[in-house]
Coordinates of C-alpha atoms and ligand atoms in Angstrom, one line a residue:
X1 CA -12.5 1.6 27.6
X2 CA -13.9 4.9 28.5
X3 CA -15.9 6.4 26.7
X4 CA -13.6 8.4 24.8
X5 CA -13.3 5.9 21.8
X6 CA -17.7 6.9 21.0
X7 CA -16.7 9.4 18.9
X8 CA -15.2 8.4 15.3
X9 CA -12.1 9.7 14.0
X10 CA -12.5 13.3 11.9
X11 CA -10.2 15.7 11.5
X12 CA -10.6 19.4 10.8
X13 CA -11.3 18.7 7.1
X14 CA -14.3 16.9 8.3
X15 CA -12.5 13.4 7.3
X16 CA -13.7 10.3 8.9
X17 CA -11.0 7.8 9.1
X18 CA -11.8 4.5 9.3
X19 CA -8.8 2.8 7.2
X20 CA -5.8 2.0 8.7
X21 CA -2.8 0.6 7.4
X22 CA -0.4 -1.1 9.0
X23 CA 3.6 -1.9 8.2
X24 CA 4.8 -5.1 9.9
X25 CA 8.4 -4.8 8.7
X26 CA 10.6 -2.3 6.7
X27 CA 12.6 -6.0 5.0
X28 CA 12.4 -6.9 1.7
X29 CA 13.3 -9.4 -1.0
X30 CA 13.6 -7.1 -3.9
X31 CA 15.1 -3.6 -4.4
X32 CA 12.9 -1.9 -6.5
X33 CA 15.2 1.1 -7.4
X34 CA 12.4 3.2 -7.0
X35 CA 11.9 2.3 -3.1
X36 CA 15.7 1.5 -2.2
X37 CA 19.0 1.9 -3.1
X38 CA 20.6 -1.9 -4.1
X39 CA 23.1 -2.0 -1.3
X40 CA 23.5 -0.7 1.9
X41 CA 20.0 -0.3 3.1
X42 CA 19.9 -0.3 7.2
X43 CA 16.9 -2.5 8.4
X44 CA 15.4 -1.3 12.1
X45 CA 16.5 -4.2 15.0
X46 CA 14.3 -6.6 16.1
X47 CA 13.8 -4.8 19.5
X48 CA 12.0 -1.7 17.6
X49 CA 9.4 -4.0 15.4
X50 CA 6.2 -4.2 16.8
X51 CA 5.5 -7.7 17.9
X52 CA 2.8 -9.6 17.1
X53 CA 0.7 -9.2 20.6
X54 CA 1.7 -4.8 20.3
X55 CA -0.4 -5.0 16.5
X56 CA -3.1 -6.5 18.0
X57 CA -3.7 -4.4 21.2
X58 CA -3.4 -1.2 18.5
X59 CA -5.9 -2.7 16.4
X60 CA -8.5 -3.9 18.8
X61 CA -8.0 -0.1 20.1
X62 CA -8.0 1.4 17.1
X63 CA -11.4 -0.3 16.6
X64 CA -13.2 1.3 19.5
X65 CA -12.3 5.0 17.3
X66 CA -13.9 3.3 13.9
X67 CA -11.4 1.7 12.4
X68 CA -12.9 -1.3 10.4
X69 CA -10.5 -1.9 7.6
X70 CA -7.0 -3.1 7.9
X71 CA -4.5 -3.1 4.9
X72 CA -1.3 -5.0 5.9
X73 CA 2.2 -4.0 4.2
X74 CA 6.1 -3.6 4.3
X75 CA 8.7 -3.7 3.3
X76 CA 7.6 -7.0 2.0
X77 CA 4.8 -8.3 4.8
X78 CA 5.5 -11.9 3.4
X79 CA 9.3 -11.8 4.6
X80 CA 7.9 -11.5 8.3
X81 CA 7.6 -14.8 10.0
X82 CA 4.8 -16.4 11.3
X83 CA 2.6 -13.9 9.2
X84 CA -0.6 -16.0 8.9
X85 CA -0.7 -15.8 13.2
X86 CA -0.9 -12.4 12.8
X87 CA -3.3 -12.3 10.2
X88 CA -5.7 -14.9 12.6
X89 CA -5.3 -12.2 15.2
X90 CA -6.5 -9.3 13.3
X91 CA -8.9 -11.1 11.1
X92 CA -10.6 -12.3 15.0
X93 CA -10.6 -8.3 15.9
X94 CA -14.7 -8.0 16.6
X95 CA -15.1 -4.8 13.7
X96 CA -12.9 -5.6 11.8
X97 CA -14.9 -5.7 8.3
X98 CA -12.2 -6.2 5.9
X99 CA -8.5 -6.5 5.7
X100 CA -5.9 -6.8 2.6
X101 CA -2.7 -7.3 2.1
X102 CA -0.1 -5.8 -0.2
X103 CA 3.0 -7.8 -1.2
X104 CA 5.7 -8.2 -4.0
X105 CA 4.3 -12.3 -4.8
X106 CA 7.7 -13.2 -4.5
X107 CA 7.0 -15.8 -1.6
X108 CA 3.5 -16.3 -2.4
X109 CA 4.2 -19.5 -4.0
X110 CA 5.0 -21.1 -0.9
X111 CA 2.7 -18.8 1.7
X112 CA -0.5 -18.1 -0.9
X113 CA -1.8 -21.6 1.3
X114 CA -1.2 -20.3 4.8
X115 CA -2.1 -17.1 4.2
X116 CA -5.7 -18.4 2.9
X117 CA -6.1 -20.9 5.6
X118 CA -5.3 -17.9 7.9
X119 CA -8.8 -16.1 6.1
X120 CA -7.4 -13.5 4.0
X121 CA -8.7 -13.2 0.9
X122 CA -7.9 -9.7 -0.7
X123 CA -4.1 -9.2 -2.1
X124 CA -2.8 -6.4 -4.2
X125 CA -0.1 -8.1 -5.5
X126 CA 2.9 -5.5 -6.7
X127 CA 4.3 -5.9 -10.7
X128 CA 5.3 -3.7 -13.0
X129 CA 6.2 -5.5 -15.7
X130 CA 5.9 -9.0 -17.2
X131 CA 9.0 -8.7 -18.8
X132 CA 11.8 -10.9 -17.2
X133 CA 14.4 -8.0 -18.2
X134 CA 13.0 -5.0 -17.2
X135 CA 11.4 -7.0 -14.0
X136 CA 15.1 -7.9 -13.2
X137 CA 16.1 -3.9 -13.8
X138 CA 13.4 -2.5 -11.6
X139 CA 13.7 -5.2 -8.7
X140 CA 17.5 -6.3 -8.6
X141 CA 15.9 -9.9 -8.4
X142 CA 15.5 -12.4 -11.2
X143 CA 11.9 -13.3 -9.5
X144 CA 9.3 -12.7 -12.1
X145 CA 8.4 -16.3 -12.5
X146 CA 8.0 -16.3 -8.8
X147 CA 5.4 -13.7 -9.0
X148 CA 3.7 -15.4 -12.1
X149 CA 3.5 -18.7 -9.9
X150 CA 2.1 -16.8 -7.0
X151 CA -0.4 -14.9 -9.0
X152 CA -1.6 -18.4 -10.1
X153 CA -1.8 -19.8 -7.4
X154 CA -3.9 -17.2 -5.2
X155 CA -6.4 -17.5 -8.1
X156 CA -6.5 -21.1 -8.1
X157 CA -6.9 -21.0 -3.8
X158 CA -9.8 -18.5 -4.1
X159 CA -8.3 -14.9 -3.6
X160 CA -10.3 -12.4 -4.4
X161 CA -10.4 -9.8 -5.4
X162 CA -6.8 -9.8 -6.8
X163 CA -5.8 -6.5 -7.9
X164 CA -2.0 -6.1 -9.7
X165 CA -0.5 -2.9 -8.8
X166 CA 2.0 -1.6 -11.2
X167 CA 3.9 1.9 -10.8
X168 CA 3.9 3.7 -13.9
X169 CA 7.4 5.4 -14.1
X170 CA 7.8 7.8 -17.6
X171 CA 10.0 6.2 -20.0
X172 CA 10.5 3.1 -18.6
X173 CA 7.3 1.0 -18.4
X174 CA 5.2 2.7 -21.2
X175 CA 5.7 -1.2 -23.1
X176 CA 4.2 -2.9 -20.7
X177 CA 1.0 -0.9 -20.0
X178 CA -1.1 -2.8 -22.2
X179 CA 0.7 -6.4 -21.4
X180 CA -0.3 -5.7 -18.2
X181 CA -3.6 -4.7 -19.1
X182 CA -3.8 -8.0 -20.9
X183 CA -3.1 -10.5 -18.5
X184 CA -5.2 -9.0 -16.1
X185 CA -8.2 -9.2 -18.5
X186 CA -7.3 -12.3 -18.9
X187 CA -6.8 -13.7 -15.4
X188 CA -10.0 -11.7 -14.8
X189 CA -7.5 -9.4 -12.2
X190 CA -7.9 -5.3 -11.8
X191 CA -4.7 -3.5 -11.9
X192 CA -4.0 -0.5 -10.6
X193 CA -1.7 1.6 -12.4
X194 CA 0.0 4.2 -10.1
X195 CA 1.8 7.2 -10.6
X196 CA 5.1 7.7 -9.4
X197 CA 5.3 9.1 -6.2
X198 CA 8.7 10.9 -4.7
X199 CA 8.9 8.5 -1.9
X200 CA 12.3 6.9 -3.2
X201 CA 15.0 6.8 -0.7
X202 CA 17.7 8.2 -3.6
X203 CA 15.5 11.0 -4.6
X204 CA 15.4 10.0 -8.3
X205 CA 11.7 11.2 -8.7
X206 CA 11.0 14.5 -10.7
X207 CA 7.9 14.6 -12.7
X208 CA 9.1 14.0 -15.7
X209 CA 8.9 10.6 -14.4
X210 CA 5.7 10.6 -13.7
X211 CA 3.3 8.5 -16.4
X212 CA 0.0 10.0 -15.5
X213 CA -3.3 8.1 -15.2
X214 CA -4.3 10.2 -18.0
X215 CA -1.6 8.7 -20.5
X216 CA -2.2 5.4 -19.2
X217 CA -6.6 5.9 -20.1
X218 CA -5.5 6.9 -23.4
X219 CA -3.2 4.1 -23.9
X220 CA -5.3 1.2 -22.9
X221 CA -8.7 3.0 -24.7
X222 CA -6.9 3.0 -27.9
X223 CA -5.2 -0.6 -28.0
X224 CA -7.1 -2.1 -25.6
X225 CA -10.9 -1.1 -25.3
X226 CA -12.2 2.2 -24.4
X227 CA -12.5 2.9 -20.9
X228 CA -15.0 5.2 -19.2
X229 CA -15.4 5.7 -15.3
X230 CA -17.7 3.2 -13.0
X231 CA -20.8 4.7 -12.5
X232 CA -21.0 3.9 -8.9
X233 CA -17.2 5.9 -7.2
X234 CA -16.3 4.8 -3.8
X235 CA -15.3 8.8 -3.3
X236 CA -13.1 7.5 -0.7
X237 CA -11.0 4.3 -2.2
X238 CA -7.5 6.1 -3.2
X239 CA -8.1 4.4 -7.0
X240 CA -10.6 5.8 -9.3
X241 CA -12.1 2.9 -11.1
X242 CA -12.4 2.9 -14.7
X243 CA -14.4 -0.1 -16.8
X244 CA -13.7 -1.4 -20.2
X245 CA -17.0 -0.7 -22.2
X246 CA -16.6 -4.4 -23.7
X247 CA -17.1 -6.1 -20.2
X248 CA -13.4 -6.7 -20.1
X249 CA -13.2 -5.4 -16.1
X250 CA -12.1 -2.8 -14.4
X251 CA -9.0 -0.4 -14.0
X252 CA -7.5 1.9 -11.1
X253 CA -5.5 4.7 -11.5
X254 CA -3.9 6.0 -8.2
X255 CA -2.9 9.8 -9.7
X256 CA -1.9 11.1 -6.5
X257 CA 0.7 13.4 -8.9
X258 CA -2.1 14.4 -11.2
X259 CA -5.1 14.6 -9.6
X260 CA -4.4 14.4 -5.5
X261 CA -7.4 12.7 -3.7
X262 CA -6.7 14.2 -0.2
X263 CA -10.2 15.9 0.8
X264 CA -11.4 12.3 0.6
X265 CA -8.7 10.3 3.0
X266 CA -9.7 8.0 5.4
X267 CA -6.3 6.8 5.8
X268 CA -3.9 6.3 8.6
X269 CA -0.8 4.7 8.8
X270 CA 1.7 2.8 11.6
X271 CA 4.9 1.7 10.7
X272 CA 7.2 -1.2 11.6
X273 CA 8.4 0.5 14.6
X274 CA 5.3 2.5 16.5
X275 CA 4.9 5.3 14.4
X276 CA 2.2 6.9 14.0
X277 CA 1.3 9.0 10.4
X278 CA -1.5 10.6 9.3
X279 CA -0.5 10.9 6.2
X280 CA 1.8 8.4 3.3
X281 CA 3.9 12.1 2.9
X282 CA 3.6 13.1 6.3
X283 CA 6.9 14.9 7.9
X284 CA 6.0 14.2 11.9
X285 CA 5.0 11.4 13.7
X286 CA 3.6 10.1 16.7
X287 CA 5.5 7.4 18.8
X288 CA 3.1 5.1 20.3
X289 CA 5.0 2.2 20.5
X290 CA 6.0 3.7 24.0
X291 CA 2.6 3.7 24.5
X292 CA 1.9 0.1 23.7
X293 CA 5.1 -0.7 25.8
X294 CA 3.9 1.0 29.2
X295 CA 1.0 3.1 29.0
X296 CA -2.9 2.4 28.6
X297 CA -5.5 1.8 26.1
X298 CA -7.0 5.5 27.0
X299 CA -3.3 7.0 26.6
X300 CA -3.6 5.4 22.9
X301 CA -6.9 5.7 21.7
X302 CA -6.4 10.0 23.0
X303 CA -3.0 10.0 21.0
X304 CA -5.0 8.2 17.7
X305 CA -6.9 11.0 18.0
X306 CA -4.7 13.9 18.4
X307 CA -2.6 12.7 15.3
X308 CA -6.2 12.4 13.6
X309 CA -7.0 16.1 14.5
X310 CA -3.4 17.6 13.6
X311 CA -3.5 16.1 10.4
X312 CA -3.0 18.2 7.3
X313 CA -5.0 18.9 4.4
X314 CA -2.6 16.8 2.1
X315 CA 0.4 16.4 -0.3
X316 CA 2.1 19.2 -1.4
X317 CA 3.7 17.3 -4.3
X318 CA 2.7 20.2 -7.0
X319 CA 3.9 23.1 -4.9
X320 CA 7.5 24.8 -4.4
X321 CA 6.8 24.0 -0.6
X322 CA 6.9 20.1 -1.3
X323 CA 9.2 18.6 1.5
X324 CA 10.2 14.5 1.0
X325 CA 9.3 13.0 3.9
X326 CA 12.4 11.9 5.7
X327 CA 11.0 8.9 6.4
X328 CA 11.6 6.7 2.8
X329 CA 8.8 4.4 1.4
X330 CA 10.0 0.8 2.5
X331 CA 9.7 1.9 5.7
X332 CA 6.2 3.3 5.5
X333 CA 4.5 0.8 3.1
X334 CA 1.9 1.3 0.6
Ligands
LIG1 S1 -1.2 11.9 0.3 FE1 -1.7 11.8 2.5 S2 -3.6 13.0 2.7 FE2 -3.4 12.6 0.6 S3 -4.5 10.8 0.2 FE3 -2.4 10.1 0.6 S4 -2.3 9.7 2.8 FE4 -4.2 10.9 2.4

């Protein structure tokens, strides 16, 4: 490589970005109603998805510009085959520091083992609810004991740390805020409670919908035990971290509705098929799957950083200007 990959990734804001974020599919096993419509959904062709070999060569690129943490998501990451080669792959990347993965838990029962034996150790493992109901009415799929199994079993492998990320939509899951708050005490897991984000591909979101990290601190200080924030921020982890004052753990709120963390993103994204987003709301892309298909590591390491340098400041969720990205979340990932 030239030495055009020195220089780190910062944009005009003055944002380094060294987190990257990759979607391996846009399938899934469930249909959250907040991320998909039940029927009818159009998956991308095999021919589109990145393969295994196209990942890797964007990733050991990527790395040259300061990329050194990898989160790996959907769709549903577990519903892609052969997953845990991948994962060797990346997890081999020399600079590669850390790398997590996000998944529903429905097939962790059967690829928690793999997956470990492959070296990850950090999931975020999606629920919403422990209530076999209201699980069935937010996913379509009658999978929570799946999930429960899963859970259990990435703790008894070694996983850690485990963190439980439940979307807080208004007037639906307000029951099981403190359930969930709970279980993770006691399965010593840190959930991250985050607000609902108008990334659903039938446009139900308004923000009356939204259940704000605010509600949620209340809720859990009052029948739980107080919470007050970690003395110690990561100013650049899209969570603020709260911690019980009776040692019980830790709590994340993601309030990208409330209180937008943009001036501190080090995030990019790539989806399924090559494209290239600077931001989870972002209206353009960049193909670079082209790139990756005929053109050289210089071509992609100078479009990495273009994208970097054109991105914006952030959401525009709370203003009249707000435009949904056309783009809808199972094909983005988390
Ligand atoms: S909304 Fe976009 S800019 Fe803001 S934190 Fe998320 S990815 Fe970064």
């Amino acid at each position: 490589m030239s030495t055009l990959a020195a220089a780190p990734l910062v944009d005009s804001f003055g944002r380094v970005h060294n987190n990257l974020r990759i979607s391996i599919t846009d399938r899934c096993n469930v249909r959250c109603f907040y991320c998909m419509p039940e029927k009818g959904v159009e998956f991308m062709p095999r021919s589109e998805i990145l393969t295994f070999e196209e990942i890797e060569r964007f990733v050991r690129v990527a790395v040259t510009l300061g990329v050194n943490k990898i989160r790996i998501t959907g769709g549903e990451p577990l519903v892609r085959k052969d997953l845990p080669v991948l994962l060797r792959k990346l997890i081999d990347i020399p600079g590669v520091n850390d790398i997590a993965l996000t998944t529903n838990g429905v097939l962790l029962p059967k690829l928690a083992g793999p997956l470990y034996d492959a070296g990850l150790r950090r999931l975020n493992i999606h629920l919403d609810t422990l209530d076999r109901d209201r699980f069935f009415h937010i996913t379509r799929r009658d999978d929570l004991g799946k999930v429960l199994d899963g859970i259990a079993l990435a703790r008894r492998l070694g996983f850690g740390p485990i963190k439980l990320n439940a979307v807080a939509v208004k007037n639906l899951v307000e029951e099981d805020i403190v359930p969930i708050a709970r279980f993770c005490r006691e399965n010593r897991i840190e959930p991250r409670f985050i607000e609902f984000m108008p990334l659903d591909a039938q446009q139900l979101w308004n923000k009356s919908k939204v259940l704000t990290a605010d509600e949620i601190i209340e809720t859990l200080s009052r029948e739980v035990a107080p919470l007050v924030p970690v003395a110690d921020p990561d100013p650049r982890a899209p969570a603020t971290e709260y911690v019980y004052t009776d040692g019980g753990g830790t709590v994340g709120f993601i309030s990208s509705v409330s209180k937008p963390f943009c001036m501190n993103c080090n995030r990019l994204r790539i989806t399924s098929d090559g494209k290239l987003r600077y931001c989870l709301f972002a209206i353009e892309e960049t193909d670079v799957r082209g790139i990756l298909r005929s053109g050289t590591d210089e071509e992609l390491a100078r479009t990495i950083r273009e994208t970097v340098s054109k991105k914006w400041i952030g959401h525009e969720i709370n203003s009249s200007r707000f435009v949904a990205p056309p783009r809808p979340m199972y094909a983005i990932g988390g």
